[in-house]
Coordinates of C-alpha atoms and ligand atoms in Angstrom, one line a residue:
M1 CA 67.2 17.7 10.5
N2 CA 70.0 17.4 13.0
I3 CA 72.6 20.1 13.4
N4 CA 75.2 18.5 11.2
E5 CA 72.7 18.0 8.4
K6 CA 71.6 21.6 8.8
L7 CA 75.2 22.9 8.6
K8 CA 75.9 20.8 5.6
K9 CA 72.7 21.8 3.8
Y10 CA 73.6 25.5 4.1
H11 CA 77.4 25.0 3.7
Q12 CA 78.1 26.4 7.2
E13 CA 80.2 23.6 8.7
H14 CA 82.9 26.2 9.6
L15 CA 80.8 27.3 12.5
L16 CA 82.1 24.4 14.5
K17 CA 85.8 25.0 13.7
F18 CA 86.7 26.0 17.3
E19 CA 84.6 23.2 18.8
N20 CA 87.5 21.5 20.3
E21 CA 88.6 24.6 22.2
L22 CA 85.2 25.0 23.9
S23 CA 84.0 23.6 27.2
L24 CA 81.2 21.1 27.1
K25 CA 78.8 23.9 28.2
E26 CA 80.0 26.2 25.5
Q27 CA 79.7 23.5 22.9
S28 CA 76.1 22.8 23.9
E29 CA 75.2 26.5 23.9
L30 CA 76.6 27.0 20.4
K31 CA 74.8 24.0 19.1
K32 CA 71.5 25.2 20.7
Q33 CA 72.0 28.5 19.0
I34 CA 72.7 26.9 15.6
E35 CA 69.6 24.7 16.0
S36 CA 67.3 27.6 16.8
L37 CA 68.6 30.2 14.2
D38 CA 66.7 30.5 11.0
F39 CA 69.2 29.8 8.2
S40 CA 66.7 30.4 5.4
Y41 CA 67.7 34.1 5.4
L42 CA 70.8 33.0 3.5
S43 CA 68.7 32.3 0.4
Y44 CA 68.1 36.1 0.0
I45 CA 71.8 36.9 -0.7
G46 CA 72.4 37.8 -4.3
K47 CA 68.7 37.4 -5.1
P48 CA 67.9 40.2 -7.5
Q49 CA 65.3 42.5 -6.0
E50 CA 62.0 41.7 -7.6
Q51 CA 61.3 44.3 -10.2
S52 CA 57.8 45.5 -9.3
S53 CA 55.6 46.3 -12.2
A54 CA 53.0 47.8 -9.8
S55 CA 51.7 51.2 -10.8
I56 CA 52.6 53.9 -8.3
T57 CA 50.2 56.8 -7.8
P58 CA 49.9 59.5 -5.2
I59 CA 47.8 59.2 -2.1
D60 CA 46.0 62.1 -0.3
A61 CA 47.0 63.0 3.2
L62 CA 44.9 64.6 5.9
T63 CA 46.7 67.9 6.0
C64 CA 47.5 70.0 9.1
E65 CA 44.9 72.5 7.9
Q66 CA 42.2 69.9 7.6
I67 CA 43.1 68.4 10.9
E68 CA 42.9 71.8 12.6
Q69 CA 39.3 72.3 11.3
N70 CA 38.1 69.1 12.9
K71 CA 40.6 68.9 15.8
Q72 CA 38.0 68.9 18.6
E73 CA 35.9 66.1 17.0
Y74 CA 39.0 63.9 16.4
E75 CA 40.3 64.6 19.9
N76 CA 37.0 63.5 21.5
I77 CA 36.8 60.3 19.5
G78 CA 40.5 59.6 20.3
L79 CA 40.0 60.3 24.0
N80 CA 36.9 58.1 24.2
A81 CA 38.9 55.2 22.6
L82 CA 41.7 55.7 25.0
K83 CA 39.4 55.9 28.0
S84 CA 37.7 52.7 27.1
G85 CA 41.1 51.0 26.9
E86 CA 41.1 50.3 23.1
V87 CA 44.5 51.7 22.5
G88 CA 47.9 50.3 23.4
V89 CA 51.3 51.7 22.5
L90 CA 54.4 49.8 21.3
L91 CA 57.9 51.1 21.3
L92 CA 60.4 49.6 18.8
A93 CA 63.6 49.5 20.7
G94 CA 65.4 46.4 19.3
G95 CA 67.7 48.3 16.9
M96 CA 71.4 48.4 17.3
G97 CA 71.8 52.2 16.8
T98 CA 75.1 51.5 15.0
R99 CA 75.2 55.0 13.3
L100 CA 75.0 56.7 16.7
G101 CA 77.8 54.5 17.8
S102 CA 76.9 54.2 21.5
D103 CA 77.4 50.8 23.2
N104 CA 74.2 51.2 25.2
P105 CA 70.6 50.8 23.9
K106 CA 69.7 54.0 22.1
G107 CA 66.9 54.8 24.6
M108 CA 69.6 55.2 27.3
F109 CA 71.3 58.0 25.4
N110 CA 71.4 61.2 27.5
V111 CA 70.4 64.3 25.5
G112 CA 70.5 66.6 28.5
K113 CA 73.0 69.5 28.7
T114 CA 72.6 70.7 32.3
R115 CA 70.7 67.8 33.6
D116 CA 70.1 64.1 32.7
L117 CA 67.4 63.6 30.1
Y118 CA 67.4 60.2 28.5
I119 CA 65.7 59.3 25.2
F120 CA 63.4 56.8 27.0
E121 CA 62.5 59.6 29.4
C122 CA 61.5 62.0 26.6
L123 CA 59.2 59.4 25.1
I124 CA 57.7 58.4 28.4
N125 CA 57.1 62.0 29.3
N126 CA 55.2 62.5 26.1
A127 CA 53.1 59.4 26.8
L128 CA 52.4 60.6 30.4
K129 CA 50.9 63.8 29.0
V130 CA 48.2 61.7 27.4
V131 CA 47.9 59.5 30.4
K132 CA 47.0 62.6 32.4
Q133 CA 44.4 63.6 29.8
V134 CA 42.9 60.2 29.8
G135 CA 43.0 59.6 33.5
K136 CA 44.7 56.2 33.4
P137 CA 47.7 54.5 31.8
F138 CA 47.4 52.5 28.6
P139 CA 49.3 49.2 27.9
F140 CA 52.8 50.0 26.9
F141 CA 54.7 47.3 25.0
I142 CA 58.5 47.6 24.5
M143 CA 60.3 45.4 21.9
T144 CA 64.0 44.8 22.7
S145 CA 66.5 42.4 21.2
E146 CA 68.6 39.7 22.7
K147 CA 71.5 42.2 22.5
N148 CA 69.9 44.9 24.6
D149 CA 67.0 43.4 26.6
K150 CA 68.7 43.0 29.9
Q151 CA 70.3 46.5 29.9
T152 CA 67.0 48.1 28.8
Q153 CA 64.9 46.4 31.4
E154 CA 67.5 47.2 34.2
F155 CA 67.8 50.8 33.1
L156 CA 64.1 51.5 33.1
K157 CA 63.6 49.7 36.4
E158 CA 66.4 51.6 38.0
H159 CA 64.7 54.9 36.8
N160 CA 61.3 53.7 38.0
Y161 CA 60.1 53.6 34.4
F162 CA 60.3 57.4 34.5
G163 CA 56.9 57.5 36.3
Y164 CA 55.0 55.1 34.1
D165 CA 53.0 52.5 36.0
S166 CA 55.0 49.4 35.4
K167 CA 51.9 47.2 35.7
Y168 CA 51.0 48.4 32.2
I169 CA 54.5 47.8 30.7
R170 CA 55.5 44.6 29.0
F171 CA 58.8 43.9 27.4
F172 CA 59.3 41.3 24.7
V173 CA 62.3 40.2 22.7
Q174 CA 62.4 40.2 18.9
D175 CA 63.9 37.5 16.7
M176 CA 67.5 37.5 15.6
A177 CA 69.0 36.6 12.1
P178 CA 72.5 35.4 11.3
C179 CA 75.2 37.8 10.0
T180 CA 77.2 36.6 7.0
T181 CA 80.2 37.5 4.9
F182 CA 79.4 38.9 1.4
D183 CA 79.5 35.4 0.0
G184 CA 77.1 34.0 2.5
K185 CA 79.3 32.4 5.1
I186 CA 77.8 32.9 8.6
L187 CA 80.2 34.7 10.9
L188 CA 81.1 33.8 14.5
E189 CA 81.1 36.6 17.0
Q190 CA 82.9 34.5 19.5
K191 CA 84.5 31.0 19.1
G192 CA 81.4 29.6 20.7
R193 CA 78.7 32.0 19.4
V194 CA 77.3 32.8 16.0
A195 CA 77.2 36.5 15.0
T196 CA 73.5 37.5 15.0
S197 CA 71.6 40.7 14.6
P198 CA 68.0 41.8 15.3
N199 CA 65.9 40.9 12.2
G200 CA 64.5 44.4 11.6
N201 CA 61.5 46.3 12.9
G202 CA 58.9 44.4 10.8
G203 CA 58.3 41.2 12.7
W204 CA 57.1 42.9 15.9
F205 CA 53.6 41.6 16.0
N206 CA 54.6 37.9 15.8
S207 CA 57.4 38.6 18.4
L208 CA 54.8 40.1 20.7
L209 CA 52.5 37.1 20.4
N210 CA 55.4 34.8 21.2
N211 CA 55.7 36.4 24.6
A212 CA 53.1 35.0 26.9
S213 CA 52.9 37.9 29.2
A214 CA 52.7 40.6 26.4
K215 CA 50.1 38.5 24.6
Q216 CA 48.1 38.2 27.7
L217 CA 48.0 41.9 28.3
L218 CA 47.1 42.6 24.7
Q219 CA 44.2 40.1 24.9
E220 CA 43.0 40.8 28.4
S221 CA 42.9 44.5 28.0
N222 CA 41.0 44.2 24.8
V223 CA 43.3 46.5 22.9
K224 CA 41.9 47.2 19.4
W225 CA 44.5 49.6 18.2
L226 CA 48.3 49.6 18.6
N227 CA 50.3 52.8 18.2
V228 CA 53.8 51.7 17.1
F229 CA 56.7 54.1 17.2
A230 CA 60.5 54.3 17.0
V231 CA 62.8 54.9 19.9
D232 CA 64.9 57.5 18.3
N233 CA 62.5 60.4 17.7
V234 CA 62.6 62.4 20.9
L235 CA 59.6 64.5 19.8
Q236 CA 57.5 61.4 19.1
Q237 CA 53.9 62.0 20.2
I238 CA 52.5 58.8 21.6
A239 CA 48.8 57.8 21.7
D240 CA 48.0 61.2 20.3
P241 CA 44.2 61.5 20.8
V242 CA 43.8 63.6 17.6
F243 CA 45.6 61.1 15.5
V244 CA 43.7 58.2 17.1
G245 CA 40.4 60.0 16.5
A246 CA 41.1 60.9 12.9
T247 CA 42.2 57.3 12.1
L248 CA 39.1 55.8 13.7
K249 CA 36.8 58.4 12.0
S250 CA 38.4 57.6 8.6
N251 CA 37.6 53.9 9.0
C252 CA 41.1 53.1 7.7
Q253 CA 42.9 50.0 9.1
I254 CA 46.1 52.0 9.7
G255 CA 47.0 55.6 10.5
A256 CA 50.5 56.8 9.5
K257 CA 51.9 60.1 10.8
V258 CA 53.6 61.9 7.9
I259 CA 55.6 65.1 7.5
R260 CA 56.0 67.3 4.4
K261 CA 59.4 66.5 3.0
A262 CA 62.1 69.2 3.6
D263 CA 63.2 68.8 -0.1
P264 CA 62.2 66.4 -2.9
Y265 CA 65.2 64.1 -2.2
E266 CA 64.9 63.9 1.6
K267 CA 65.8 60.4 2.8
V268 CA 62.4 59.3 4.1
G269 CA 60.0 56.7 2.8
V270 CA 57.1 58.4 1.0
M271 CA 53.4 57.4 1.2
C272 CA 51.9 56.4 -2.1
K273 CA 49.5 53.9 -3.6
K274 CA 50.8 50.7 -5.3
D275 CA 48.2 49.3 -7.6
G276 CA 45.6 51.2 -5.7
K277 CA 46.7 50.0 -2.3
P278 CA 48.4 52.1 0.3
S279 CA 52.2 51.7 0.3
I280 CA 55.5 53.4 1.1
V281 CA 58.1 53.9 -1.5
E282 CA 61.6 54.1 -0.2
Y283 CA 63.6 57.3 -1.1
I284 CA 66.1 55.2 -3.1
D285 CA 63.3 53.8 -5.3
L286 CA 61.4 57.1 -5.8
G287 CA 63.5 58.3 -8.7
E288 CA 63.9 61.9 -9.9
E289 CA 60.7 62.1 -12.0
M290 CA 58.4 61.1 -9.1
A291 CA 60.4 63.1 -6.6
L292 CA 59.8 66.2 -8.6
A293 CA 56.3 65.5 -10.0
T294 CA 53.7 68.2 -9.1
N295 CA 49.9 68.6 -9.6
E296 CA 48.2 71.5 -11.4
K297 CA 48.6 73.7 -8.3
G298 CA 52.4 73.1 -8.3
E299 CA 52.2 70.9 -5.2
R300 CA 54.6 67.9 -5.1
L301 CA 52.7 64.7 -5.5
Y302 CA 55.0 62.5 -3.5
N303 CA 55.6 64.8 -0.6
F304 CA 54.5 63.1 2.6
G305 CA 57.3 61.1 4.3
V306 CA 56.7 58.6 7.1
I307 CA 58.2 59.1 10.6
L308 CA 57.7 55.6 12.0
N309 CA 54.6 56.4 14.0
Y310 CA 51.6 54.2 13.0
L311 CA 48.3 53.2 14.4
F312 CA 47.5 49.6 13.5
N313 CA 44.1 48.0 13.8
V314 CA 44.7 44.8 15.8
D315 CA 42.2 42.7 13.8
L316 CA 44.3 43.6 10.7
L317 CA 47.5 42.5 12.5
Y318 CA 46.0 39.1 13.2
K319 CA 44.9 38.8 9.6
I320 CA 48.3 39.6 8.1
K321 CA 50.5 38.0 10.7
D322 CA 51.3 34.9 8.6
K323 CA 52.0 36.9 5.4
S324 CA 55.7 37.1 4.8
L325 CA 57.4 40.4 4.6
P326 CA 60.2 41.0 2.1
V327 CA 63.6 40.3 3.6
H328 CA 66.1 43.2 2.9
V329 CA 69.8 42.2 2.7
V330 CA 71.8 45.1 4.1
T331 CA 75.5 45.7 4.1
K332 CA 77.1 46.5 7.5
K333 CA 80.2 46.4 9.6
I334 CA 80.1 43.1 11.5
E335 CA 82.5 42.2 14.3
Y336 CA 83.7 38.6 13.9
V337 CA 86.3 36.0 14.9
N338 CA 88.8 35.3 12.2
D339 CA 90.4 31.9 11.4
E340 CA 93.1 32.6 14.0
G341 CA 90.4 33.0 16.6
E342 CA 91.0 36.8 17.0
V343 CA 88.2 39.2 17.3
V344 CA 88.2 41.7 14.3
K345 CA 86.4 45.0 14.4
P346 CA 86.1 46.0 10.7
A347 CA 86.5 49.6 9.7
E348 CA 84.5 49.1 6.6
P349 CA 81.3 47.1 5.9
N350 CA 82.3 43.4 5.6
G351 CA 79.1 41.5 5.3
H352 CA 75.3 41.2 5.4
K353 CA 72.5 41.5 7.9
F354 CA 68.9 40.6 7.2
E355 CA 65.9 42.8 8.0
M356 CA 62.2 42.9 7.7
L357 CA 60.7 46.3 7.9
C358 CA 57.6 47.9 9.4
V359 CA 57.1 50.0 6.3
D360 CA 56.4 46.8 4.3
M361 CA 53.5 46.1 6.5
I362 CA 51.5 49.0 5.1
E363 CA 51.0 47.2 1.7
L364 CA 49.3 44.4 3.4
A365 CA 46.4 46.6 4.4
D366 CA 43.5 47.9 2.2
S367 CA 43.5 51.3 3.7
C368 CA 45.8 53.7 5.4
L369 CA 45.3 57.3 6.5
P370 CA 48.4 59.6 6.0
F371 CA 48.0 62.1 8.9
E372 CA 50.2 65.2 8.5
V373 CA 52.1 66.5 11.5
E374 CA 54.3 69.6 11.8
R375 CA 57.9 68.3 11.6
E376 CA 59.3 70.9 13.9
K377 CA 56.9 69.7 16.6
E378 CA 57.0 66.0 16.1
F379 CA 60.1 64.9 14.3
A380 CA 63.5 65.0 15.9
P381 CA 65.2 61.8 15.0
I382 CA 68.6 60.8 16.5
K383 CA 70.3 58.6 13.9
N384 CA 73.8 60.0 13.7
K385 CA 76.5 61.5 16.1
T386 CA 76.6 64.8 14.2
G387 CA 75.0 66.6 11.3
V388 CA 71.7 65.6 9.9
D389 CA 69.3 63.8 12.3
S390 CA 71.8 63.9 15.1
V391 CA 72.0 64.5 18.8
E392 CA 72.7 68.2 18.1
S393 CA 69.7 68.7 15.7
A394 CA 67.4 66.9 18.1
Q395 CA 68.6 68.9 21.1
A396 CA 67.9 72.1 19.1
L397 CA 64.3 71.0 18.3
L398 CA 63.7 69.9 21.9
E399 CA 64.7 73.4 23.1
K400 CA 62.5 75.0 20.4
N401 CA 59.6 73.0 21.9
G402 CA 60.3 74.3 25.3
V403 CA 62.1 71.3 26.8
T404 CA 64.8 72.3 29.2
L405 CA 68.0 70.4 28.5
Ligands
UTP501 P1 66.8 52.1 12.5 O1 66.4 51.7 11.1 O2 67.2 53.5 12.6 O3 67.9 51.1 13.0 O4 65.6 51.8 13.5 P2 68.8 51.1 14.3 O5 69.3 49.7 14.4 O6 68.2 51.7 15.5 O7 70.0 52.1 13.9 P3 71.3 51.8 12.9 O8 70.7 51.7 11.5 O9 72.0 50.6 13.4 O10 72.1 53.1 13.1 C1 64.3 52.5 13.5 C2 63.5 52.0 14.6 O11 63.3 50.6 14.6 C3 63.9 49.9 15.7 C4 64.9 50.8 16.3 O12 65.1 50.6 17.6 C5 64.2 52.2 16.0 O13 63.3 52.4 17.0 N1 64.4 48.6 15.3 C6 65.3 48.5 14.3 C7 64.0 47.5 16.0 O14 63.2 47.6 17.0 N2 64.6 46.3 15.6 C8 65.4 46.2 14.6 O15 65.9 45.1 14.3 C9 65.8 47.3 13.9

């Protein structure tokens, strides 16, 4: 299908409305972008969410108490796996961090008070603690997006990767999806450029395999497990040997770090089983009855929230890589060029972005070990400027954990 046919098929001919004002180079770049963008995302707009008839039941977690009892054994198993090079880590850093409202990639945010302490630095410091225990670095993959790749790479290079041996680091760029108005018209972010946004944190394994250098490191170093984690939790423990050991010992295909919810309605995805298989139910879909349900001991049944720190078996990842994840249509503020050719920065949400999510990968496995961690020690997310899950709350938790800011 040539580009005109593609535009016609999806009713997007307006994307070329400023064509005559563009230089030949700009015209060709715009056409190249249109050619390569996946327009099939548009079909998800207005599609009613599939009403799942799956039966949701609770899942048992390995609790902090149980972990403490077998800590030494888990740690030994984990350290052995790390020493034999079976574990790699993967940082999801392709997000836009719109709620935080900084123009830079989130990892470049400085949480220091009396000194510089960047989010990337906090994470790498945590990884380096394990490197020291293991005696050598593990492969460290970093997913960026088209929007922040250059800046992220330059920043980390400039800071000498905060002491991590760069031979073990590989960057790869995730895929982008078009941004649209509420009625499905794709927006332009410049006269010669379609508005796009990273397509969520769910497609990372395919994006990694599309990058020759990252794929080579994964395959040559014979990594069997990948510890995937979010950029914005500054207390994130990376390649935690106890977590690795417990997951390996459990024979599960995935390990998921979980915390006890602060209250029944906390806005975190909750681990459960769907038709007997591990799954995560989003807080919006949990409903009052399930949120409050308890067992005979009075303990809440749906009480373990995920913190975006998973250990995935790599064989499983190859097995599920061609299975499609659900596409979530989200409502966001999207900067665009109006009919007069002026850039508009909307104050209110004005359209849709499309995302696939890492949480949806869990359902594709047969087994997953929810592994409880103490929230005060491992969960300090930075999502917002102020209030809940903000720079201030994360700073307070860092200080509580003995980090000088
Ligand atoms: P969030 O869901 O918090 O999204 O990401 P975000 O884009 O960073 O922030 P907002 O919603 O715009 O405020 C959770 C994790 O997933 C990564 C983020 O970088 C973060 O580590 N992520 C998110 C990606 O890697 N790619 C994406 O497309 C979205």
